[in-house]
Coordinates of C-alpha atoms in Angstrom, one line a residue:
M1 CA 49.7 -32.1 12.1
S2 CA 48.2 -29.7 9.3
R3 CA 46.0 -32.1 8.0
L4 CA 44.4 -33.5 11.1
I5 CA 43.4 -29.4 11.5
T6 CA 41.6 -29.8 7.8
I7 CA 40.1 -32.7 9.0
C8 CA 38.9 -31.0 11.9
L9 CA 37.9 -28.2 11.1
S10 CA 35.3 -30.0 7.9
C11 CA 34.3 -32.3 11.0
Y12 CA 33.4 -28.7 12.6
F13 CA 31.5 -27.7 9.6
L14 CA 29.5 -30.4 9.0
I15 CA 28.5 -30.2 12.5
M16 CA 27.3 -26.8 12.1
T17 CA 25.8 -27.3 8.9
A18 CA 23.8 -29.9 10.6
K19 CA 23.2 -27.7 13.4
G20 CA 21.2 -25.2 12.5
Q21 CA 20.2 -24.8 8.4
I22 CA 17.7 -22.4 6.3
K23 CA 14.6 -23.9 5.7
W24 CA 12.7 -23.1 2.4
P25 CA 9.5 -24.9 1.7
A26 CA 8.5 -24.7 -1.5
D27 CA 5.1 -23.2 -0.8
Q28 CA 7.2 -20.7 1.1
L29 CA 8.2 -17.0 -0.9
L30 CA 11.1 -17.0 1.4
P31 CA 13.5 -19.0 3.7
S32 CA 13.2 -18.6 7.1
F33 CA 16.1 -18.9 9.5
Q34 CA 17.2 -20.3 13.0
T35 CA 15.3 -19.1 16.2
P36 CA 18.0 -16.1 17.0
A37 CA 20.4 -16.4 19.8
Q38 CA 19.0 -14.7 23.0
V39 CA 21.3 -13.0 23.2
Q40 CA 22.8 -11.1 20.6
D41 CA 26.3 -10.1 20.0
F42 CA 25.2 -6.2 18.8
I43 CA 27.8 -4.0 16.4
V44 CA 27.8 -0.3 15.4
L45 CA 28.5 -0.7 11.5
R46 CA 29.4 2.9 10.0
Q47 CA 31.4 4.3 6.8
R48 CA 33.3 6.7 8.0
S49 CA 36.3 5.9 5.8
A50 CA 38.1 3.4 3.3
Y51 CA 39.3 1.5 5.6
A52 CA 35.6 1.6 7.4
A53 CA 34.1 1.0 4.3
A54 CA 36.5 -1.9 4.2
E55 CA 34.8 -3.2 7.2
M56 CA 31.3 -2.9 6.2
Y57 CA 31.5 -5.8 3.5
L58 CA 34.1 -7.6 5.8
F59 CA 31.5 -7.8 8.6
A60 CA 28.7 -8.0 6.5
S61 CA 29.9 -11.5 5.8
L62 CA 30.7 -12.9 8.7
K63 CA 27.5 -11.6 9.5
G64 CA 26.0 -13.4 7.3
T65 CA 27.9 -16.4 7.8
V66 CA 27.5 -16.6 11.4
N67 CA 24.0 -15.8 11.3
R68 CA 23.0 -18.8 8.6
S69 CA 22.9 -21.6 11.3
K70 CA 21.5 -19.4 14.2
P71 CA 21.0 -15.0 14.3
R72 CA 24.2 -14.6 16.6
I73 CA 25.0 -10.9 15.5
F74 CA 23.2 -8.2 14.6
S75 CA 24.2 -4.5 13.2
Y76 CA 22.9 -1.1 13.6
E77 CA 23.9 1.3 10.8
G78 CA 21.0 3.7 10.7
D79 CA 21.0 7.3 9.8
A80 CA 17.9 10.2 11.1
N81 CA 15.6 7.9 9.8
G82 CA 16.4 5.0 11.9
E83 CA 14.8 3.6 14.9
G84 CA 17.7 3.2 17.0
P85 CA 20.1 1.3 18.2
Y86 CA 18.9 -1.2 20.4
T87 CA 15.2 -0.7 19.7
W88 CA 14.3 -4.0 17.4
L89 CA 16.4 -6.2 20.3
Q90 CA 13.8 -4.5 23.2
S91 CA 10.4 -4.9 20.3
L92 CA 11.4 -8.8 20.1
G93 CA 12.7 -9.8 23.4
L94 CA 16.1 -10.1 22.8
N95 CA 19.4 -9.2 24.9
W96 CA 23.1 -7.9 24.0
Q97 CA 26.2 -7.7 24.4
E98 CA 28.8 -5.7 22.8
P99 CA 32.3 -6.5 22.4
I100 CA 34.9 -3.8 23.0
D101 CA 36.3 -4.2 19.8
K102 CA 33.9 -5.7 16.7
W103 CA 36.9 -7.8 15.2
D104 CA 37.0 -9.8 18.5
L105 CA 33.8 -11.2 16.6
I106 CA 36.1 -12.4 14.5
T107 CA 38.8 -14.3 16.9
K108 CA 34.8 -15.3 18.9
Y109 CA 33.7 -16.8 15.3
R110 CA 37.2 -17.7 13.9
N111 CA 36.0 -22.1 13.6
E112 CA 32.9 -21.3 11.3
I113 CA 34.7 -19.3 8.8
A114 CA 36.8 -21.0 6.1
G115 CA 38.9 -18.2 4.1
L116 CA 38.8 -15.5 2.5
I117 CA 37.3 -13.7 -0.7
V118 CA 38.9 -10.9 -1.8
Y119 CA 37.3 -8.8 -4.0
D120 CA 38.8 -6.2 -7.0
T121 CA 39.3 -2.7 -5.8
A122 CA 39.5 -1.3 -9.5
Q123 CA 37.0 -3.3 -10.4
S124 CA 33.3 -3.7 -7.5
H125 CA 31.1 -5.7 -8.4
T126 CA 33.2 -7.8 -7.9
I127 CA 31.8 -7.6 -4.6
N128 CA 28.4 -9.0 -5.5
L129 CA 30.5 -11.6 -6.8
A130 CA 32.2 -12.7 -3.7
T131 CA 28.6 -12.0 -2.2
M132 CA 27.0 -15.3 -4.5
L133 CA 30.9 -17.6 -3.5
A134 CA 31.0 -16.4 0.1
K135 CA 27.9 -19.1 1.1
S136 CA 29.6 -22.2 -0.9
K137 CA 33.1 -20.9 0.1
N138 CA 32.1 -20.5 4.1
A139 CA 34.2 -17.3 3.8
L140 CA 34.8 -13.6 4.5
I141 CA 34.8 -11.0 1.4
V142 CA 37.9 -8.5 2.0
S143 CA 39.6 -5.5 0.8
P144 CA 43.0 -6.1 0.1
I145 CA 43.9 -3.4 2.4
L146 CA 42.3 -6.2 5.2
L147 CA 44.4 -8.7 3.7
E148 CA 47.6 -8.5 5.8
K149 CA 45.7 -7.9 9.1
L150 CA 42.8 -10.7 8.4
T151 CA 45.8 -13.2 7.3
A152 CA 48.3 -12.7 10.2
P153 CA 47.6 -13.5 13.2
P154 CA 45.3 -14.5 15.8
Y155 CA 43.0 -14.8 13.0
N156 CA 45.1 -16.8 10.6
F157 CA 42.7 -17.3 7.3
K158 CA 44.1 -18.5 3.6
I159 CA 43.3 -16.7 0.7
L160 CA 40.2 -19.4 -0.8
T161 CA 39.7 -17.2 -4.2
D162 CA 41.2 -14.3 -5.7
L163 CA 39.0 -11.8 -8.1
R164 CA 41.8 -9.1 -8.4
G165 CA 43.1 -9.4 -11.9
K166 CA 40.3 -12.0 -13.2
F167 CA 38.0 -9.2 -14.8
D168 CA 37.9 -6.1 -17.1
S169 CA 34.3 -5.0 -17.3
K170 CA 31.7 -5.0 -15.1
L171 CA 29.5 -6.7 -17.8
A172 CA 32.9 -9.5 -17.6
V173 CA 31.7 -10.2 -14.0
Y174 CA 28.3 -11.0 -14.2
Q175 CA 28.8 -13.1 -17.6
S176 CA 30.4 -15.1 -15.5
M177 CA 28.1 -15.4 -12.5
Y178 CA 25.6 -16.1 -14.8
N179 CA 27.7 -18.7 -17.5
D180 CA 29.4 -20.3 -14.2
Y181 CA 27.2 -20.1 -11.1
W182 CA 23.8 -19.8 -11.6
P183 CA 22.6 -23.2 -13.6
N184 CA 23.9 -24.4 -9.7
L185 CA 21.7 -22.0 -7.7
D186 CA 18.6 -21.3 -6.5
H187 CA 16.6 -19.6 -9.2
R188 CA 13.7 -18.6 -6.5
L189 CA 15.5 -15.8 -6.0
L190 CA 18.2 -12.8 -7.4
I191 CA 19.2 -10.1 -5.6
G192 CA 19.8 -6.4 -6.6
L193 CA 23.0 -4.3 -4.5
H194 CA 24.9 -1.5 -5.2
P195 CA 28.1 -2.8 -5.0
D196 CA 29.4 0.3 -4.1
R197 CA 25.8 1.9 -1.7
Q198 CA 25.1 -1.0 0.0
K199 CA 28.1 -2.2 2.1
A200 CA 26.6 -3.7 4.6
A201 CA 22.6 -3.9 5.3
L202 CA 21.2 -6.6 2.9
R203 CA 24.9 -7.9 1.8
E204 CA 24.3 -10.2 4.7
Y205 CA 21.4 -12.0 3.9
A206 CA 22.4 -12.2 1.0
V207 CA 25.3 -14.0 2.1
A208 CA 23.6 -16.3 3.9
V209 CA 21.2 -17.2 1.4
G210 CA 24.5 -17.9 -1.9
A211 CA 22.0 -15.9 -4.0
A212 CA 23.3 -14.5 -7.2
V213 CA 24.1 -10.5 -6.4
I214 CA 24.0 -8.6 -9.8
W215 CA 23.9 -4.6 -10.4
L216 CA 22.5 -4.0 -14.1
D217 CA 20.7 -1.5 -15.8
P218 CA 17.6 -2.8 -17.7
K219 CA 18.0 0.6 -19.9
V220 CA 21.5 0.3 -20.4
D221 CA 22.6 -1.6 -23.4
G222 CA 24.3 -5.4 -22.8
E223 CA 23.2 -4.6 -19.2
S224 CA 19.8 -5.4 -20.3
Q225 CA 20.3 -8.4 -22.5
L226 CA 22.0 -9.9 -19.4
L227 CA 19.6 -9.0 -17.3
D228 CA 16.5 -10.5 -19.4
K229 CA 19.3 -13.9 -19.5
F230 CA 18.4 -14.1 -15.5
L231 CA 15.1 -13.3 -15.4
S232 CA 14.2 -15.4 -18.7
T233 CA 15.1 -18.2 -16.6
M234 CA 13.9 -17.7 -13.0
S235 CA 11.6 -20.1 -11.4
A236 CA 8.4 -19.4 -12.0
G237 CA 7.2 -17.3 -9.0
G238 CA 10.3 -15.9 -8.5
K239 CA 11.8 -13.4 -6.4
F240 CA 14.2 -10.2 -7.1
M241 CA 14.7 -8.5 -3.3
G242 CA 17.4 -5.4 -2.9
W243 CA 16.7 -2.7 -5.8
W244 CA 17.7 -0.8 -9.2
P245 CA 19.4 1.4 -10.5
Q246 CA 16.0 3.0 -12.0
E247 CA 12.6 1.9 -10.1
A248 CA 9.9 1.8 -13.2
P249 CA 12.6 0.5 -15.2
G250 CA 13.4 -1.7 -13.2
V251 CA 9.9 -2.7 -11.8
E252 CA 8.8 -2.5 -15.1
R253 CA 11.2 -5.4 -16.8
A254 CA 10.7 -7.8 -13.7
S255 CA 7.4 -7.4 -14.4
K256 CA 7.2 -8.5 -17.7
Y257 CA 8.3 -11.6 -17.1
G258 CA 5.9 -12.6 -13.3
I259 CA 9.3 -10.9 -11.5
A260 CA 7.6 -9.2 -8.6
T261 CA 10.2 -6.5 -6.2
I262 CA 10.6 -6.4 -3.0
A263 CA 12.2 -3.6 -2.4
S264 CA 14.7 -4.4 0.5
D265 CA 18.3 -2.8 -0.4
W266 CA 19.0 -1.2 3.0
S267 CA 17.3 -4.0 5.3
S268 CA 20.5 -4.8 7.4
N269 CA 19.0 -7.5 10.2
L270 CA 16.5 -9.8 7.9
T271 CA 18.4 -12.5 8.6
L272 CA 17.2 -12.3 12.6
H273 CA 14.5 -10.9 11.5
S274 CA 13.4 -14.3 9.3
G275 CA 14.1 -16.4 12.5
T276 CA 11.5 -14.9 14.7
S277 CA 7.9 -16.6 15.2
R278 CA 6.2 -16.8 13.0
K279 CA 3.0 -16.9 14.7
I280 CA 1.0 -13.6 13.9
T281 CA -1.8 -12.4 16.2
I282 CA -3.6 -10.1 14.2
K283 CA -5.7 -7.3 16.0
P284 CA -9.1 -7.8 15.2
S285 CA -10.8 -4.6 13.2
P286 CA -13.4 -1.8 15.3
P287 CA -17.0 -2.0 13.8
K288 CA -17.1 0.0 10.8
P289 CA -19.3 3.5 11.3
K290 CA -22.7 3.7 9.9
L291 CA -22.8 4.9 6.4
E292 CA -24.2 8.6 6.5
N293 CA -24.4 11.6 3.8
K294 CA -21.3 12.0 4.6
I295 CA -17.5 12.9 2.9
Y296 CA -15.4 9.9 4.1
V297 CA -11.6 10.4 3.8
A298 CA -8.5 8.0 4.8
F299 CA -5.4 8.2 4.7
I300 CA -2.3 5.4 3.5
L301 CA 1.1 5.7 4.4
S302 CA 3.0 4.5 1.1
D303 CA 5.9 2.8 0.5
G304 CA 5.4 0.0 3.0
D305 CA 6.4 -2.1 0.7
N306 CA 9.5 -1.9 1.1
L307 CA 10.7 -3.7 4.3
Q308 CA 13.5 -1.4 5.2
F309 CA 11.2 1.2 5.5
T310 CA 9.1 -1.1 8.4
E311 CA 12.2 -2.3 9.7
H312 CA 13.9 1.4 10.1
L313 CA 11.5 4.3 9.5
M314 CA 8.0 2.8 9.6
R315 CA 9.4 1.6 13.3
K316 CA 10.6 5.2 14.4
L317 CA 6.9 6.7 13.3
W318 CA 5.8 3.9 14.9
Q319 CA 6.9 5.5 18.0
N320 CA 5.1 9.0 17.0
P321 CA 3.0 10.6 20.1
D322 CA -0.6 10.9 17.7
R323 CA -0.3 7.5 16.8
G324 CA -3.3 6.3 16.9
A325 CA -5.3 10.2 17.4
V326 CA -6.9 9.8 13.8
P327 CA -7.9 6.2 11.8
M328 CA -5.0 6.0 8.9
G329 CA -4.1 3.1 7.4
W330 CA -0.5 1.4 7.0
T331 CA 1.3 0.2 4.5
V332 CA 3.0 -3.6 4.8
S333 CA 4.1 -6.1 3.3
P334 CA 2.9 -9.6 2.6
A335 CA 6.7 -11.0 2.6
M336 CA 7.5 -9.8 6.5
L337 CA 5.5 -12.9 6.8
D338 CA 8.5 -14.9 5.7
A339 CA 11.5 -11.9 6.2
M340 CA 10.3 -10.5 9.3
P341 CA 7.7 -12.1 11.3
G342 CA 8.1 -10.6 14.9
A343 CA 7.9 -7.3 13.8
L344 CA 4.7 -7.7 11.6
N345 CA 3.4 -9.6 14.8
F346 CA 4.9 -6.3 16.8
Y347 CA 3.1 -4.2 14.6
W348 CA -0.3 -6.4 15.6
N349 CA 0.1 -6.0 19.0
T350 CA 1.2 -2.6 19.2
A351 CA -1.6 -1.3 17.3
S352 CA -4.8 0.7 18.5
D353 CA -8.2 0.8 17.2
N354 CA -7.0 3.5 15.0
D355 CA -4.2 1.9 13.2
N356 CA -5.1 -0.3 9.8
L357 CA -2.7 -2.5 8.7
I358 CA -2.7 -2.7 4.5
S359 CA -0.6 -4.6 2.5
G360 CA 1.6 -2.0 0.0
P361 CA 2.1 -2.5 -3.6
S362 CA 0.5 -4.7 -5.1
G363 CA 0.4 -7.3 -3.7
Y364 CA 3.9 -10.1 -1.7
G365 CA 5.4 -7.5 -3.9
Y366 CA 5.9 -4.2 -5.9
T367 CA 5.5 -4.8 -9.3
Y368 CA 3.4 -3.0 -11.7
P369 CA 0.4 -6.2 -12.8
N370 CA -0.5 -4.4 -16.3
T371 CA 2.6 -5.3 -17.5
W372 CA 2.3 -8.9 -16.8
K373 CA 2.0 -10.7 -19.8
D374 CA 1.4 -14.6 -18.3
E375 CA -2.4 -14.4 -17.1
N376 CA -2.0 -18.0 -15.5
L377 CA 1.4 -16.3 -13.9
L378 CA -0.5 -13.5 -12.4
K379 CA -3.7 -15.2 -10.4
K380 CA -0.7 -17.3 -9.2
F381 CA 0.8 -14.1 -7.8
V382 CA -2.4 -12.8 -6.8
A383 CA -3.4 -16.2 -5.5
K384 CA 0.1 -16.3 -3.2
T385 CA -0.9 -12.3 -2.0
E386 CA -4.3 -14.0 -1.2
D387 CA -2.2 -16.7 1.1
Y388 CA -0.1 -13.9 2.5
N389 CA -2.5 -11.2 3.2
Q390 CA -4.5 -13.2 5.4
R391 CA -2.9 -15.2 7.5
P392 CA -1.6 -11.6 8.8
G393 CA -4.4 -10.4 8.4
L394 CA -4.6 -7.6 5.9
R395 CA -7.5 -6.7 3.5
V396 CA -6.5 -4.2 1.2
I397 CA -3.6 -3.3 -1.2
T398 CA -2.4 -0.8 -2.5
I399 CA -1.8 -1.4 -6.6
W400 CA 0.6 0.3 -9.0
N401 CA 0.8 0.3 -12.2
T402 CA 3.6 2.4 -12.5
I403 CA 3.2 5.9 -10.0
T404 CA 0.2 7.2 -12.3
G405 CA -1.6 4.3 -13.6
G406 CA -5.2 2.9 -13.3
I407 CA -5.8 -1.6 -13.0
N408 CA -6.5 -2.5 -16.4
A409 CA -10.3 -4.5 -16.1
N410 CA -8.8 -7.4 -16.7
V411 CA -5.8 -7.1 -14.4
G412 CA -9.2 -6.1 -12.1
K413 CA -10.7 -9.1 -12.4
V414 CA -8.1 -11.4 -11.1
Y415 CA -7.9 -10.3 -8.4
A416 CA -12.0 -10.3 -7.5
R417 CA -11.9 -14.0 -8.4
E418 CA -8.2 -15.0 -6.9
A419 CA -8.2 -12.9 -3.8
K420 CA -11.5 -14.0 -2.4
S421 CA -11.2 -11.7 1.2
L422 CA -9.9 -8.7 -0.1
L423 CA -12.2 -5.2 0.7
G424 CA -10.5 -3.1 -1.7
L425 CA -8.1 -2.1 -4.2
T426 CA -6.5 1.1 -4.4
A427 CA -5.6 2.8 -7.9
Q428 CA -2.4 5.5 -8.5
N429 CA -5.1 7.4 -10.9
T430 CA -5.7 10.2 -8.7
G431 CA -9.0 10.9 -9.3
G432 CA -10.1 8.2 -11.8
G433 CA -13.1 7.2 -9.4
L434 CA -14.5 4.2 -8.4
S435 CA -14.3 0.7 -10.6
I436 CA -16.0 -2.5 -9.2
Y437 CA -14.4 -5.2 -11.2
D438 CA -16.3 -9.0 -11.8
N439 CA -19.0 -6.9 -9.6
S440 CA -17.8 -8.3 -6.8
L441 CA -14.6 -6.0 -5.9
P442 CA -13.8 -2.2 -5.6
G443 CA -10.9 -0.6 -6.7
M444 CA -10.7 3.4 -5.6
A445 CA -7.9 5.4 -7.5
L446 CA -7.0 7.1 -4.7
S447 CA -7.2 11.4 -4.4
C448 CA -3.5 12.3 -3.9
N449 CA -1.5 8.5 -5.5
Y450 CA 1.8 10.4 -2.8
C451 CA 1.2 13.8 -1.2
T452 CA 4.9 14.5 0.7
S453 CA 3.2 17.4 2.9
E454 CA 0.1 19.2 4.6
K455 CA -1.0 21.7 2.8
A456 CA -1.2 18.4 -0.1
M457 CA -3.2 16.7 1.5
N458 CA -5.7 19.6 2.4
D459 CA -5.8 20.5 -1.4
H460 CA -6.3 17.1 -2.5
I461 CA -9.0 16.9 -0.3
A462 CA -11.0 19.7 -1.1
R463 CA -10.5 19.1 -4.7
A464 CA -12.1 15.4 -4.4
S465 CA -14.7 16.9 -2.1
A466 CA -15.4 20.2 -4.8
G467 CA -19.2 19.1 -5.8
W468 CA -20.8 17.4 -3.3
D469 CA -24.3 18.4 -2.9
R470 CA -24.6 17.3 1.1
N471 CA -27.8 14.9 0.0
S472 CA -25.0 11.3 -0.7
S473 CA -22.1 9.9 0.9
R474 CA -18.3 10.1 -1.1
F475 CA -15.0 8.7 -0.4
I476 CA -11.1 10.2 -0.8
I477 CA -8.3 8.3 -0.2
I478 CA -5.1 10.0 0.8
Q479 CA -2.0 8.4 0.1
A480 CA 1.0 10.1 1.4
Q481 CA 5.2 9.0 1.5
P482 CA 7.0 9.2 4.6
W483 CA 10.1 10.5 3.3
T484 CA 9.7 14.3 3.4
G485 CA 8.0 14.6 6.6
I486 CA 4.9 13.4 6.6
S487 CA 3.7 11.2 10.1
P488 CA 0.6 10.3 12.3
T489 CA 1.0 14.1 13.6
S490 CA 0.4 15.1 9.6
F491 CA -2.5 12.8 9.6
K492 CA -3.8 14.6 12.7
N493 CA -3.5 18.4 12.1
V494 CA -4.9 17.9 8.3
A495 CA -8.3 15.9 9.9
N496 CA -8.4 18.0 12.7
S497 CA -8.9 21.2 9.9
L498 CA -11.3 19.5 8.7
G499 CA -15.4 21.0 8.9
E500 CA -18.0 18.1 10.5
E501 CA -19.0 17.0 6.5
Y502 CA -16.0 14.7 7.2
I503 CA -15.2 11.8 8.6
V504 CA -11.6 10.2 8.6
V505 CA -12.4 6.2 8.8
R506 CA -9.6 3.6 7.8
P507 CA -8.7 2.2 4.9
D508 CA -10.5 -0.9 5.9
H509 CA -14.1 1.0 6.3
I510 CA -14.2 3.6 3.7
F511 CA -14.2 -0.5 1.4
Q512 CA -16.6 -1.5 3.7
L513 CA -18.7 1.2 3.2
I514 CA -18.6 1.9 -0.5
R515 CA -19.4 -1.9 -0.8
E516 CA -22.6 -1.3 1.4
K517 CA -23.2 2.0 -0.5
N518 CA -23.2 -0.4 -4.0
G519 CA -25.0 -3.8 -2.1
L520 CA -21.4 -5.4 -1.6
P521 CA -20.6 -8.1 1.1
I522 CA -18.9 -5.7 3.7
N523 CA -17.0 -8.9 4.9
P524 CA -16.5 -10.9 1.8
G525 CA -14.7 -14.2 1.8

């Protein structure tokens, strides 16, 4: 009888695999999931105790395993920066039902789970190894404190892999991952997750796609060398998702290998978002204003390259009653075309004429282009960015070469030649002025590269306006970050404080005005 049950379960898994497949064409940045179920099973995941923390790993792996064939589970894990529990379900036109007890979902989907992978609480990096193994074993990630419950009725799960006592160090875990599993994984994607912080969030996506999940610091001896081994063996054009132990060292290390970082560590429902319709309806840009002897100011809200921001805080800020009161640029990731196409379409469909979606740094992923060693790889990165910018209508890119760096002339020339539809680039070297690359593409240094308050924005505008003779046009671009309370209201307040010599415009318009002043086509490509 037990053999018959095993055969039946095997057949069921084969049917489920055939029924729903993650699709990842060679020319696509990230995989697409199946269309989400119209009615989602909704759960809230919160960490209030060691037991609740263990549940988060468990239910992240349940989501990843179940949603791999068809997204059917949606979780809300938000904090003060969260968009609200039902916001995206409503925005995407989906319905939901909430189980009385989220454990009821394990019973509901019991036949889609083959068993358990037990991680070692004494060596938390085994959680990342378990995350990587979950897809191949069709298994749940389990803390030892949940074993008694999960191996007993009504679940009766078997332990497929027990990682307790197998590794005596962090490096040993990732060395085993590199030696024993990495050769057979998809080298287009590597994911960075802190094993103790990201208990759920992007972990569900990592489970679903079966990617290698690491947490290696490029500034720590031993970890740095092993990280290089992973990065150097990735496919050309490979992507790093999640995040790094430290921003600049991680992004820079990946950049040296031609790997862009798609920041996403706190993204919580990418398995569902990646299954939404890829059809994007772009809102046309209104006509640019007339070029006059004025000071033109453009506002940009930073950090949209991070998928967690566009999923959470940006969605919350989008509800601000002052959105649309003044022109502003919202940075988003071109990778949303694969990872969150429904959300990208939502933003366009609900945008006002004053809302301008532009690309976050430095294209389809966060990278320091000046650091790339292989110019041919950089050309391919920019060409792919051009493709992923054109389809969702993004015509300005915020280029980051560290938080304070400008754009090297050779790098600007690559963008000019490989991204013909771009109106312009911003650069992080505050006050560095205008450069025109290859006689065709304007790059304008920001007047504030990461403003944290209305006062800072006003101060930088005043500084950038000093010496203006009223007989010519001047251009000022202010980039603010969203994590210190900056909102559309902040931009409205700053705009209202400016004199009549100032005109606030969208980022795409300020580059069209710069083009007009410098004798360049105002609508290239």
